[in-house]
Short mmCIF file of C-alpha atoms in Angstrom, two decimals:
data_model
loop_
_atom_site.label_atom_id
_atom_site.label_comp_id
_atom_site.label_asym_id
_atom_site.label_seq_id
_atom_site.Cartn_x
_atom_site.Cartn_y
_atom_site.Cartn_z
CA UNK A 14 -3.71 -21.04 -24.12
CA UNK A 15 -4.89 -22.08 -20.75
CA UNK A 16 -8.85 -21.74 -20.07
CA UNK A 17 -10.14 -19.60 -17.32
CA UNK A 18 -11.14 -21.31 -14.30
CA UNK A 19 -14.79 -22.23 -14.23
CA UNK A 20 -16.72 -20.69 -11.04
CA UNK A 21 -17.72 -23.41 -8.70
CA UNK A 22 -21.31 -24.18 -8.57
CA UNK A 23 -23.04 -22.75 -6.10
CA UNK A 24 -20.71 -20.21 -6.59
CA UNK A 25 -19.89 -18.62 -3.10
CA UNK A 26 -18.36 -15.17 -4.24
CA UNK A 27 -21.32 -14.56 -6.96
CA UNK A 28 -23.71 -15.46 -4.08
CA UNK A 29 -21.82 -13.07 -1.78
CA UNK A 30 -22.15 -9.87 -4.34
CA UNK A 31 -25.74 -10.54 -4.97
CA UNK A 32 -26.42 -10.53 -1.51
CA UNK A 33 -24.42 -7.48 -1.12
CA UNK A 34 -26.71 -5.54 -3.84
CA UNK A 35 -29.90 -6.07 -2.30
CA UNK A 36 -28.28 -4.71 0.64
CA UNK A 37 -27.56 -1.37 -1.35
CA UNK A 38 -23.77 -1.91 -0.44
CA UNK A 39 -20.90 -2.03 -2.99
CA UNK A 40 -18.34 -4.60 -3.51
CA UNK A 41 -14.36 -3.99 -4.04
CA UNK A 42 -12.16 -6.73 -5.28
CA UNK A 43 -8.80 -7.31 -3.71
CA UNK A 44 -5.88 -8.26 -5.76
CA UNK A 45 -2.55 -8.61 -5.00
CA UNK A 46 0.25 -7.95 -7.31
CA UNK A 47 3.29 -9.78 -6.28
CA UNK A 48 2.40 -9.96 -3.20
CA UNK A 49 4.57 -12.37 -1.47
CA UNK A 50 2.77 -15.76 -1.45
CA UNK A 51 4.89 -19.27 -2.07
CA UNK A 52 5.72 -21.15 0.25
CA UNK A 53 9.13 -21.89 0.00
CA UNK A 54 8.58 -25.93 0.93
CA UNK A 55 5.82 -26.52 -1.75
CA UNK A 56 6.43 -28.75 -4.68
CA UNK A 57 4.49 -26.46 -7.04
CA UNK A 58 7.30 -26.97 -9.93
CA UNK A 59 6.54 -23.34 -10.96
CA UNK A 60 7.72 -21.90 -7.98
CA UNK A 61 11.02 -21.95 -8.77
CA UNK A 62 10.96 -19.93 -12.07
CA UNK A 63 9.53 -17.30 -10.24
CA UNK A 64 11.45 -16.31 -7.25
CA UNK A 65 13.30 -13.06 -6.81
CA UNK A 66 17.48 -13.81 -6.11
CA UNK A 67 20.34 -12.75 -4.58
CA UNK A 68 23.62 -12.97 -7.05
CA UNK A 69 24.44 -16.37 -5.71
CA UNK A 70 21.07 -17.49 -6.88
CA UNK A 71 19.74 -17.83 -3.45
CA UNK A 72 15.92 -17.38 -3.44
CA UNK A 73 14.63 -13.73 -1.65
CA UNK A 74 12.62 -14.90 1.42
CA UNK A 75 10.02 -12.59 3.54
CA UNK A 76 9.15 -13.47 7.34
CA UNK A 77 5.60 -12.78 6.79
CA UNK A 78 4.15 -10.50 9.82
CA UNK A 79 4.31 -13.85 12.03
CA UNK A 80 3.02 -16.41 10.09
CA UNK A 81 5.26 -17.72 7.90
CA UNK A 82 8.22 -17.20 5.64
CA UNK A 83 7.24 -16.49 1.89
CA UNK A 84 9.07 -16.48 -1.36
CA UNK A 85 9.37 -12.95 -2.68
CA UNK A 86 8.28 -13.20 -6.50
CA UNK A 87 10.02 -11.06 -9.21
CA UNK A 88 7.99 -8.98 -11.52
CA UNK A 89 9.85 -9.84 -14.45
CA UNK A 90 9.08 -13.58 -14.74
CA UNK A 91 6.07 -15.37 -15.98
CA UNK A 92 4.47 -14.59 -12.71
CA UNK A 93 3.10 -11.75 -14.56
CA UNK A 94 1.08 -14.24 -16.80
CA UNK A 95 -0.16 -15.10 -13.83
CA UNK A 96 -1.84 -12.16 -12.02
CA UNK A 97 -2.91 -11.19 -15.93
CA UNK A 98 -5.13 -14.66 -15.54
CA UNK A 99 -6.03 -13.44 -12.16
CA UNK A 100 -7.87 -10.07 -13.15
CA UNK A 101 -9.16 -11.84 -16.42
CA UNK A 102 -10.89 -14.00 -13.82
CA UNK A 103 -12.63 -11.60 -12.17
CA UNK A 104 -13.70 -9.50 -15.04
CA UNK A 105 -15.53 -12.63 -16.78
CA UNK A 106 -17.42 -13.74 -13.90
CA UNK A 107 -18.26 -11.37 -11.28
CA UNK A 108 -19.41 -7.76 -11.59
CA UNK A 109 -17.73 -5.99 -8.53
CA UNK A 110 -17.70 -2.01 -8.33
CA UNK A 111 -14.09 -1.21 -8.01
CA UNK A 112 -10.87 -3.44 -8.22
CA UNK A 113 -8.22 -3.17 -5.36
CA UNK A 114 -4.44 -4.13 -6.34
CA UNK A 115 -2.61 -4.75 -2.77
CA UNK A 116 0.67 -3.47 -4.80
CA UNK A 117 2.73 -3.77 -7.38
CA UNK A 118 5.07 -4.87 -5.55
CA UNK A 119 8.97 -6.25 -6.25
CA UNK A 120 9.42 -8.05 -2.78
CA UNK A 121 8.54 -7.45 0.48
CA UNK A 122 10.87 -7.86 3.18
CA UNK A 123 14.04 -7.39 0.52
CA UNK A 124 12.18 -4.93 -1.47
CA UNK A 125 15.33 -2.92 -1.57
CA UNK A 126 17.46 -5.62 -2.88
CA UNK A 127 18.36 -6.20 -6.15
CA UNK A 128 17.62 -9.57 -7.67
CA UNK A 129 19.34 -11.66 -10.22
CA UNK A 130 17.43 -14.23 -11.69
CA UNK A 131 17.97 -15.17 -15.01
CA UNK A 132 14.50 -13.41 -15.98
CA UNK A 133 16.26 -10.19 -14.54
CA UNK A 134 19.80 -10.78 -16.03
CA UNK A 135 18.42 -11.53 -19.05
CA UNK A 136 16.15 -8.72 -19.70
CA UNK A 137 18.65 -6.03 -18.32
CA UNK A 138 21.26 -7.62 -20.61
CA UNK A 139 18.90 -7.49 -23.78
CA UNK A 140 18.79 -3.51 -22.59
CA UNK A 141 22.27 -2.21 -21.80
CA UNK A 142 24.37 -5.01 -23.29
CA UNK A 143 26.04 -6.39 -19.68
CA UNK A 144 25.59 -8.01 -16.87
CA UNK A 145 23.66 -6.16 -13.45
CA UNK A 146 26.18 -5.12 -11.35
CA UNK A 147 26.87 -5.83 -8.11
CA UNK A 148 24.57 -4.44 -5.39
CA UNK A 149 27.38 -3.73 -2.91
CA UNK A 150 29.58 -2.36 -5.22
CA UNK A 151 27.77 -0.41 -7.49
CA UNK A 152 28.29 3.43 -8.61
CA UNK A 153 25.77 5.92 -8.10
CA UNK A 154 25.58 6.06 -12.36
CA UNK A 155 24.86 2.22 -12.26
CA UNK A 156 22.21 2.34 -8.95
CA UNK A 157 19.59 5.16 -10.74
CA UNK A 158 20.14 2.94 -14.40
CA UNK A 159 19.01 -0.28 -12.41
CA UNK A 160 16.55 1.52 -10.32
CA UNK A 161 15.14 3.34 -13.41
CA UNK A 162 14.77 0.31 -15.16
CA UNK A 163 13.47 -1.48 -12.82
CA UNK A 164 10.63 1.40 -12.33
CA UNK A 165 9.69 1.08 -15.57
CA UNK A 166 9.30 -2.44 -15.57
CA UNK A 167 7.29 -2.57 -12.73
CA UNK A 168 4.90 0.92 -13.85
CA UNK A 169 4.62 -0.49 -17.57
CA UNK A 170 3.34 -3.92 -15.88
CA UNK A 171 0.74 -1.97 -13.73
CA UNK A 172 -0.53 0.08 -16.59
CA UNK A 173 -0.75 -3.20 -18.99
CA UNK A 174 -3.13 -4.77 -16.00
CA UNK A 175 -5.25 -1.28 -15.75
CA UNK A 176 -5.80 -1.17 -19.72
CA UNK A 177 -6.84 -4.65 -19.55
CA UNK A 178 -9.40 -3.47 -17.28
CA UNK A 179 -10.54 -0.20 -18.96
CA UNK A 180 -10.69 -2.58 -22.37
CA UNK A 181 -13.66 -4.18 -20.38
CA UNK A 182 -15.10 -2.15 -17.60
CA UNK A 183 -15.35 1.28 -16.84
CA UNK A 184 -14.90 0.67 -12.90
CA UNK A 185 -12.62 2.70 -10.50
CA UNK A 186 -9.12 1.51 -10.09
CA UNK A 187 -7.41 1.57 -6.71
CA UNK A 188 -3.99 0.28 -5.29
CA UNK A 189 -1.68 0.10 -2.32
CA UNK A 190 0.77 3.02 -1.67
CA UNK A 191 1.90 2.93 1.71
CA UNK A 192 5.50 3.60 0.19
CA UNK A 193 4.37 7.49 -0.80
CA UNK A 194 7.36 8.77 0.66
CA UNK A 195 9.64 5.39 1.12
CA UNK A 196 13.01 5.41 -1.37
CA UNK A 197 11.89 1.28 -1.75
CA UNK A 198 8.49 2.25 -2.80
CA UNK A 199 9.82 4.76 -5.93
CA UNK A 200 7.40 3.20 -8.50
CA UNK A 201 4.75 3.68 -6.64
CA UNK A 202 4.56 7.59 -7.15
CA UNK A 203 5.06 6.95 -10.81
CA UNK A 204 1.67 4.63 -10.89
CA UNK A 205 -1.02 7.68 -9.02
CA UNK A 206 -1.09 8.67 -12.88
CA UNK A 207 -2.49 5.52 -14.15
CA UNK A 208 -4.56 4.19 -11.02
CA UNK A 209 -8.07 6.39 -10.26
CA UNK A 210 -6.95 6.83 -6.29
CA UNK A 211 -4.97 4.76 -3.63
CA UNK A 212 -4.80 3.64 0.00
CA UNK A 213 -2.38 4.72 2.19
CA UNK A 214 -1.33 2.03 5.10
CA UNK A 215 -1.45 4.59 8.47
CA UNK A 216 -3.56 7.16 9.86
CA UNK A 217 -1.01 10.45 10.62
CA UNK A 218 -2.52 13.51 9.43
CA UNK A 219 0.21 14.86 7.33
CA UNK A 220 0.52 11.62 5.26
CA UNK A 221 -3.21 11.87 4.36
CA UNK A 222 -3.11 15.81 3.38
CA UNK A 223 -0.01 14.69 1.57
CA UNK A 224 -2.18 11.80 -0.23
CA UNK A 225 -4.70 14.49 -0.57
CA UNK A 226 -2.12 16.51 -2.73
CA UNK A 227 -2.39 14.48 -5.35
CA UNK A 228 -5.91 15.04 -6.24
CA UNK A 229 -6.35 11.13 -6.26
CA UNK A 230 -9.44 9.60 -4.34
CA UNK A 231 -7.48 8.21 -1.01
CA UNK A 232 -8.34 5.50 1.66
CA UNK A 233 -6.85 4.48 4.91
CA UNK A 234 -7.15 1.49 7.22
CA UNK A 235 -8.40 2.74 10.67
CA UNK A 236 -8.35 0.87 14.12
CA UNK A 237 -5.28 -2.32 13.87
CA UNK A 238 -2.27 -1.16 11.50
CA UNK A 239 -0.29 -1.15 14.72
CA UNK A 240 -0.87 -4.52 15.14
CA UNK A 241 -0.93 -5.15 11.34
CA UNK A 242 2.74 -3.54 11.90
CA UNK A 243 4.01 -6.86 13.74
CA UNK A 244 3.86 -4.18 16.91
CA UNK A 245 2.33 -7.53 18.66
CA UNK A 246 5.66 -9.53 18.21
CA UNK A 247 7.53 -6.77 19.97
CA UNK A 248 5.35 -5.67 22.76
CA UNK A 249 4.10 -8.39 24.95
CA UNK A 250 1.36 -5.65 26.81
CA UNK A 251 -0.69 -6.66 23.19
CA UNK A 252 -2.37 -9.49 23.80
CA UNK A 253 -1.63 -12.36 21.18
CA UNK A 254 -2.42 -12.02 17.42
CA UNK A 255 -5.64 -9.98 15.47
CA UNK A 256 -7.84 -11.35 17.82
CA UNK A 257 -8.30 -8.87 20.62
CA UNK A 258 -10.68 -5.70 19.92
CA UNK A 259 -8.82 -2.70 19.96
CA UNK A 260 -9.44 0.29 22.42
CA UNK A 261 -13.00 1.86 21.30
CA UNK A 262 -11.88 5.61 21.87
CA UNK A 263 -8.60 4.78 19.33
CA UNK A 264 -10.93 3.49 16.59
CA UNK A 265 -12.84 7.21 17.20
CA UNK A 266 -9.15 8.95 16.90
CA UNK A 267 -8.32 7.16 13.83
CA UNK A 268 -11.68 7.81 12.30
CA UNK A 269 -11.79 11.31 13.16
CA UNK A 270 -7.75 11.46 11.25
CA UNK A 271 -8.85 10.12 8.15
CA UNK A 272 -12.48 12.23 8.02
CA UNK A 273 -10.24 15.42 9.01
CA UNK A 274 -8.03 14.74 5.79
CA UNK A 275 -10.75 13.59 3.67
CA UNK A 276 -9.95 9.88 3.48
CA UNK A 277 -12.36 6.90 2.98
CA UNK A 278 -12.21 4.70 6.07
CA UNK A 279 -11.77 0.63 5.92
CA UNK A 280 -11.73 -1.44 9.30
CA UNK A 281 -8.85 -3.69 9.12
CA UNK A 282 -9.82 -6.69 10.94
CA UNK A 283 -13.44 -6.97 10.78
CA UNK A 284 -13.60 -10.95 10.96
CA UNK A 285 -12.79 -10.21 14.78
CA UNK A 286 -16.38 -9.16 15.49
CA UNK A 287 -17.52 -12.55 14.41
CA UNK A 288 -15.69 -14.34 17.30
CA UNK A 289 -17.36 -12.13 20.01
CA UNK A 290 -20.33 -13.80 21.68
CA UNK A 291 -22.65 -10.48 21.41
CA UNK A 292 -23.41 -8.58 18.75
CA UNK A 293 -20.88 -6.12 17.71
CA UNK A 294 -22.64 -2.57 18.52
CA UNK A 295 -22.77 -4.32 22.12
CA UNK A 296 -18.56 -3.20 22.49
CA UNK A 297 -17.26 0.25 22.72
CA UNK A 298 -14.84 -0.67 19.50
CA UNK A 299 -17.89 -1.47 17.77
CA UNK A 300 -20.23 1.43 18.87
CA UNK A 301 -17.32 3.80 17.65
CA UNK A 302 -16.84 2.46 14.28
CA UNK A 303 -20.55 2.23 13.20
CA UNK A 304 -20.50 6.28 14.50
CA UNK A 305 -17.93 7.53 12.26
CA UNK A 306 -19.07 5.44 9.53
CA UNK A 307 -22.79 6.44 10.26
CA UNK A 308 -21.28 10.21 10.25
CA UNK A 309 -19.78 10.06 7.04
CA UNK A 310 -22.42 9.04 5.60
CA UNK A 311 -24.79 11.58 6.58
CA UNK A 312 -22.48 14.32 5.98
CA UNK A 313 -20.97 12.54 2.54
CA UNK A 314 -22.54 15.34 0.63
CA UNK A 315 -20.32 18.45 2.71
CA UNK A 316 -16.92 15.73 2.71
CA UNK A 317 -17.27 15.62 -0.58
CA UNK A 318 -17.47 19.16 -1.03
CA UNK A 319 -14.60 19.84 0.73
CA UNK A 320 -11.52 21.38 -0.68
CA UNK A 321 -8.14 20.88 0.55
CA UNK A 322 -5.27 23.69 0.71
CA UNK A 323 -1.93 22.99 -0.69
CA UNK A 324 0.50 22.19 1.28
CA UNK A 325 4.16 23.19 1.75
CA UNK A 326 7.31 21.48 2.35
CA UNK A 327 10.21 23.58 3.99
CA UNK A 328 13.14 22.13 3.06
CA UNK A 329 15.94 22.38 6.24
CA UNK A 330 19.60 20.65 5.19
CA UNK A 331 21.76 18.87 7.53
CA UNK A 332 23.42 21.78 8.41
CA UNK A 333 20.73 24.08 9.11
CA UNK A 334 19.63 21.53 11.23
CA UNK A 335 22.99 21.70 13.36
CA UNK A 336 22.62 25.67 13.20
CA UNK A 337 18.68 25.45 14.40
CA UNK A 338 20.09 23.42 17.23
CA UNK A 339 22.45 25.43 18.10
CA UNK A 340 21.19 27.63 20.90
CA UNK A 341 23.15 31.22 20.45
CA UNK A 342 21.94 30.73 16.91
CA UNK A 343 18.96 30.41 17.71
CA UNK A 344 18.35 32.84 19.70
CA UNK A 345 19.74 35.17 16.73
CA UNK A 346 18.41 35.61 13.20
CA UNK A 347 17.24 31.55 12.19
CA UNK A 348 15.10 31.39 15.21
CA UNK A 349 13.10 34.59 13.86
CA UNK A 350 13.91 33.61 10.10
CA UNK A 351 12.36 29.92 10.23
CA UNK A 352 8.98 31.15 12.87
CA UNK A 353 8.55 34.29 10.61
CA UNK A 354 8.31 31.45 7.54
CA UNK A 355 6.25 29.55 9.57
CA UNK A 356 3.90 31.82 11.22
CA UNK A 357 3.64 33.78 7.19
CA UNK A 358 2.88 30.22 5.44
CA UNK A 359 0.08 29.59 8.10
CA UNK A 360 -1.46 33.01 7.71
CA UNK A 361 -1.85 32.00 3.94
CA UNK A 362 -3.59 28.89 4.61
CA UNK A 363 -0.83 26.83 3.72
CA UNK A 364 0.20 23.92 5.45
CA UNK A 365 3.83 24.22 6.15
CA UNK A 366 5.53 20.69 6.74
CA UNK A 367 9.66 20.77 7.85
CA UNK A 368 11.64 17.93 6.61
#
């Protein structure tokens, strides 16, 4: 029964899209679903209903790239009520052009650890009559129930939030999924049938073709997911935090990646430029990115055009591996067997991909 928040007055965000339109550019909203945001100090008395468990009620807490440590919400409380006020909020009073969910997610940092809240124990009890079982101990039956179940939780909670968006708008629908071929990020694959495309956190070629496969409009961040990795609290050679402008002739690589594979292209980090005391197009890191943004625009019409081949995956088990490293075997019949494959699946214009 709670009202909407009222949009302050001037309102900054409205101000910001208008100012965008003149400008003939488009406007995405970023969301985050679950992404991990308490602080695990505040007094917010809602906090604690929320939080994702361990079985001896311990709350699930995230070291947050650096920063800060972060409660890890669970999907199945009334946080959900939450991010449903969230998207209600932004449908009612600003008119952006596509909506961004940075998720679902079901924590971060212990995304593969199962919690036990009493939202969690309660529901999975109303479900299967008993108790979740032990993490550590469980069978392989009991794993894929919980897993399954947690899936659909988390898939039937993204699809409510998209139809409450199609109910309104008829506006593209994007989200986050970096975990495309991750065993923590299962539901993910489940939701490219509800959302219109996704982004996909890195810039390796086979990763975007493989995004490609799904026929789903794709994205990728270009120029600082190595540093947006937490590479910078492992390798001292990177200078501090976001701050530093990354190698020109990388941002060029990366851009050239994602336009090879078809991918949109967003510049991670763009608040950096506003800390330099010249102009941006006056750095090499800036002279590169307005290029490859400059040439897909001029070329959108043949990008868009473009059609990608299927690709292939070439299953190898562990013990073909141990044969294909084996070097008398090798130089017998797999050697010729697995380049014959190879060198057949190329001819064909398919993209062959070992794993």
């Amino acid at each position: 029964g709670e009202t909407l928040p009222r949009p302050a007055k001037p309102d900054p965000m409205r101000d910001t899209l208008q100012s965008l339109r003149k400008r003939g550019l488009r406007a995405i909203a970023y969301i985050p679903l679950n992404h991990p945001f308490m602080s695990p100090g505040s007094p917010d008395p809602r906090y604690p209903n929320w939080v994702k468990r361990f079985p001896d009620g311990k709350p699930m807490i995230t070291a947050h790239m650096g920063f800060n440590h972060l409660l890890e919400g669970c999907i199945n409380s009334s946080i959900r009520q939450l991010y449903t006020r969230m998207v209600q909020e932004v449908l009612s009073h600003y008119d952006f052009d596509v909506i961004y969910f940075d998720g679902p997610y079901q924590g971060l940092e212990h995304m593969g650890e199962y919690c036990y809240c009493e939202h969690c124990e309660q529901a999975f009890s109303k479900r299967f009559g008993k108790q979740i079982p032990q993490q550590a101990s469980m069978t392989e039956a009991e794993d894929d129930q919980y897993r399954m179940w947690l899936t659909d939780a988390v898939v039937g909670f993204f699809r409510d939030i998209c139809g409450q968006i199609r109910a309104e708008k008829n506006i593209p629908i994007l989200f986050n999924n970096s975990g495309l071929l991750t065993p923590t990020g299962q539901w993910k694959d489940r939701c490219l049938t509800i959302a219109d495309g996704f982004m996909f956190e890195g810039s390796d070629l086979f990763g975007l073709q493989l995004g490609q496969s799904t026929g789903k409009t794709i994205w990728t961040y270009i120029g600082s997911y190595a540093e947006y990795g937490g590479a910078h609290l492992e390798n001292k050679a990177i200078r501090g935090w976001y701050s530093f402008p990354l190698e020109g002739r990388r941002i060029a690589m990366d851009c050239a990646i994602a336009t090879a594979a078809g991918a949109g292209c967003k510049y991670w980090g763009l608040s950096r430029f506003f800390y330099q005391p010249e102009s941006p197009a006056t750095y090499p890191e800036g002279r590169y990115l307005k290029a490859a943004f400059d040439f897909q625009t001029e070329h959108r019409d043949l990008l868009d055009s473009v059609q990608h081949r299927a690709q292939a995956g070439v299953l190898v088990s562990d013990q073909t591996i141990k044969w294909y490293r084996d070097k008398s075997f090798v130089q017998r019949a797999y050697g010729n067997y697995f380049q014959g494959a190879y060198s057949l699946l190329k001819a064909l214009n398919i993209e062959p991909e070992p794993f």
